[in-house]
Amino acid sequence: MKIIKSIKEMQSLALSFRRGGKRIAFVPTMGFLHDGHASLLREGRCLGDLLMLSIFVNPIQFGQNEDLDRYPRDMERDCSIAAECGVDILFNPDAEEMYPQGFQTGVTVREISLPLCGASRPGHFDGVATVVTKLFNIVQPDVALFGCKDYQQLAVIRRMTADLSLPVEIVGMPIIREADGLAMSSRNAYLSPTERKSALCLFRAITRARNLYAAGERSVEVLLDETKAVIELEPSVRIEYVEFRDGTTLKDLKVADNGTLLALAVKIGQTRLIDNTVLGEEL
Ligand code: PAF
């Protein structure tokens, strides 16, 4: 596996692969890789002749009081997971390489960035859209893979790719969960054992909503009350949002249907966790 830190080197290598007719699969990440990332890499390995991974903790998608400085990092472990998953090239630029002095351009995807995480993390999706556009221009992928755990992020990237006619196929991959249902996330590393237990209320809430829906409940008001009630049984968990929305447009709705998104964000101590499920689809 080759590690590249320079944009110029990465871009010229990617362009030469493409001229040689090679199909590039790309998995952008912020590192601290877990089984969720590994599932993206394994699928990427099947979808491309060359598998590229980026590890870059993108400062412009973090708010002022967020966890940029303490975001978990373990480059050595990441390299061994990447090599195991068959990554050909790891692009690992530093912040000065990506955002040199004078950098002042941004990509904004308007409506779909506003609700849910966009409401509690203003500017977050501008940072994501900007870095993903830049990474696409550098890595020149034919296909890029993202996890459905960051459902709104995936929706924003799909919208942006379509709106800007970017020649990249976007693939969303299912959420990978621990045996007890906790969705895998690099941020789970922050949780104490007690907080880790409390975090399971997210999966219990999702299961409650799915069971009610399967039993025929369609009223968003009822589903919402029941879902929130499960989380409220955990006194240490603070709800940031629990919302049912259209799975494509993310617009709010009153009646649930197949394809309706249930999205949740909570804070446990200092740690912010998100999870989601799409009604009528497999868990
Ligand atoms: O999901 C992530 O890890 C990041 O938001 C991404 C897509 C790599 C952009 O920094």
PDB file of N, CA, C and O and ligand atoms in Angstrom, residues 28-30 56 58 61 128 131-132 146 150 153, ligand 1:
ATOM      1  N   PRO A  28     -13.685   7.822   1.302  1.00  0.00           N
ATOM      2  CA  PRO A  28     -13.170   8.954   2.096  1.00  0.00           C
ATOM      3  C   PRO A  28     -13.511   8.749   3.574  1.00  0.00           C
ATOM      4  O   PRO A  28     -14.656   8.412   3.896  1.00  0.00           O
ATOM      5  N   THR A  29     -12.550   8.964   4.463  1.00  0.00           N
ATOM      6  CA  THR A  29     -12.797   8.790   5.901  1.00  0.00           C
ATOM      7  C   THR A  29     -12.013   9.844   6.690  1.00  0.00           C
ATOM      8  O   THR A  29     -11.147  10.531   6.151  1.00  0.00           O
ATOM      9  N   MET A  30     -12.319   9.889   7.993  1.00  0.00           N
ATOM     10  CA  MET A  30     -11.512  10.701   8.897  1.00  0.00           C
ATOM     11  C   MET A  30     -10.666   9.785   9.787  1.00  0.00           C
ATOM     12  O   MET A  30     -10.176  10.211  10.829  1.00  0.00           O
ATOM     13  N   PHE A  56      -8.433  11.961   6.494  1.00  0.00           N
ATOM     14  CA  PHE A  56      -8.199  13.386   6.702  1.00  0.00           C
ATOM     15  C   PHE A  56      -9.248  13.890   7.678  1.00  0.00           C
ATOM     16  O   PHE A  56     -10.451  13.855   7.372  1.00  0.00           O
ATOM     17  N   ASN A  58     -11.122  16.544   8.788  1.00  0.00           N
ATOM     18  CA  ASN A  58     -11.405  17.777   8.052  1.00  0.00           C
ATOM     19  C   ASN A  58     -11.812  18.917   8.997  1.00  0.00           C
ATOM     20  O   ASN A  58     -12.955  18.951   9.461  1.00  0.00           O
ATOM     21  N   GLN A  61     -15.338  20.971   8.904  1.00  0.00           N
ATOM     22  CA  GLN A  61     -16.669  20.421   9.175  1.00  0.00           C
ATOM     23  C   GLN A  61     -16.957  20.331  10.675  1.00  0.00           C
ATOM     24  O   GLN A  61     -17.977  19.798  11.086  1.00  0.00           O
ATOM     25  N   VAL A 128     -18.389  19.435   4.853  1.00  0.00           N
ATOM     26  CA  VAL A 128     -18.362  18.089   4.262  1.00  0.00           C
ATOM     27  C   VAL A 128     -18.402  18.202   2.731  1.00  0.00           C
ATOM     28  O   VAL A 128     -17.604  17.574   2.024  1.00  0.00           O
ATOM     29  N   VAL A 131     -15.050  19.509   1.294  1.00  0.00           N
ATOM     30  CA  VAL A 131     -13.915  18.573   1.302  1.00  0.00           C
ATOM     31  C   VAL A 131     -14.164  17.395   0.355  1.00  0.00           C
ATOM     32  O   VAL A 131     -13.239  16.919  -0.313  1.00  0.00           O
ATOM     33  N   VAL A 132     -15.430  16.942   0.268  1.00  0.00           N
ATOM     34  CA  VAL A 132     -15.698  15.793  -0.613  1.00  0.00           C
ATOM     35  C   VAL A 132     -15.511  16.206  -2.079  1.00  0.00           C
ATOM     36  O   VAL A 132     -14.935  15.456  -2.871  1.00  0.00           O
ATOM     37  N   PHE A 146     -19.955   5.509   0.840  1.00  0.00           N
ATOM     38  CA  PHE A 146     -20.220   6.192   2.109  1.00  0.00           C
ATOM     39  C   PHE A 146     -21.169   5.323   2.933  1.00  0.00           C
ATOM     40  O   PHE A 146     -22.008   4.613   2.380  1.00  0.00           O
ATOM     41  N   ASP A 150     -24.319   7.913   8.492  1.00  0.00           N
ATOM     42  CA  ASP A 150     -24.392   9.364   8.299  1.00  0.00           C
ATOM     43  C   ASP A 150     -25.383   9.621   7.160  1.00  0.00           C
ATOM     44  O   ASP A 150     -24.997  10.013   6.057  1.00  0.00           O
ATOM     45  N   GLN A 153     -25.569  13.081   5.588  1.00  0.00           N
ATOM     46  CA  GLN A 153     -24.338  13.327   4.821  1.00  0.00           C
ATOM     47  C   GLN A 153     -24.429  12.668   3.443  1.00  0.00           C
ATOM     48  O   GLN A 153     -24.084  13.273   2.415  1.00  0.00           O
TER      49      GLN A 153
HETATM   50  O1  PAF B   1     -17.925  10.627   7.124  1.00  0.00           O
HETATM   51  C1  PAF B   1     -16.773  11.088   7.253  1.00  0.00           C
HETATM   52  O2  PAF B   1     -15.857  10.433   7.759  1.00  0.00           O
HETATM   53  C2  PAF B   1     -16.493  12.508   6.775  1.00  0.00           C
HETATM   54  O3  PAF B   1     -17.577  13.341   7.009  1.00  0.00           O
HETATM   55  C3  PAF B   1     -16.026  12.589   5.312  1.00  0.00           C
HETATM   56  C4  PAF B   1     -17.107  12.128   4.364  1.00  0.00           C
HETATM   57  C5  PAF B   1     -14.782  11.751   5.115  1.00  0.00           C
HETATM   58  C6  PAF B   1     -15.691  14.039   4.962  1.00  0.00           C
HETATM   59  O4  PAF B   1     -14.707  14.548   5.788  1.00  0.00           O
END
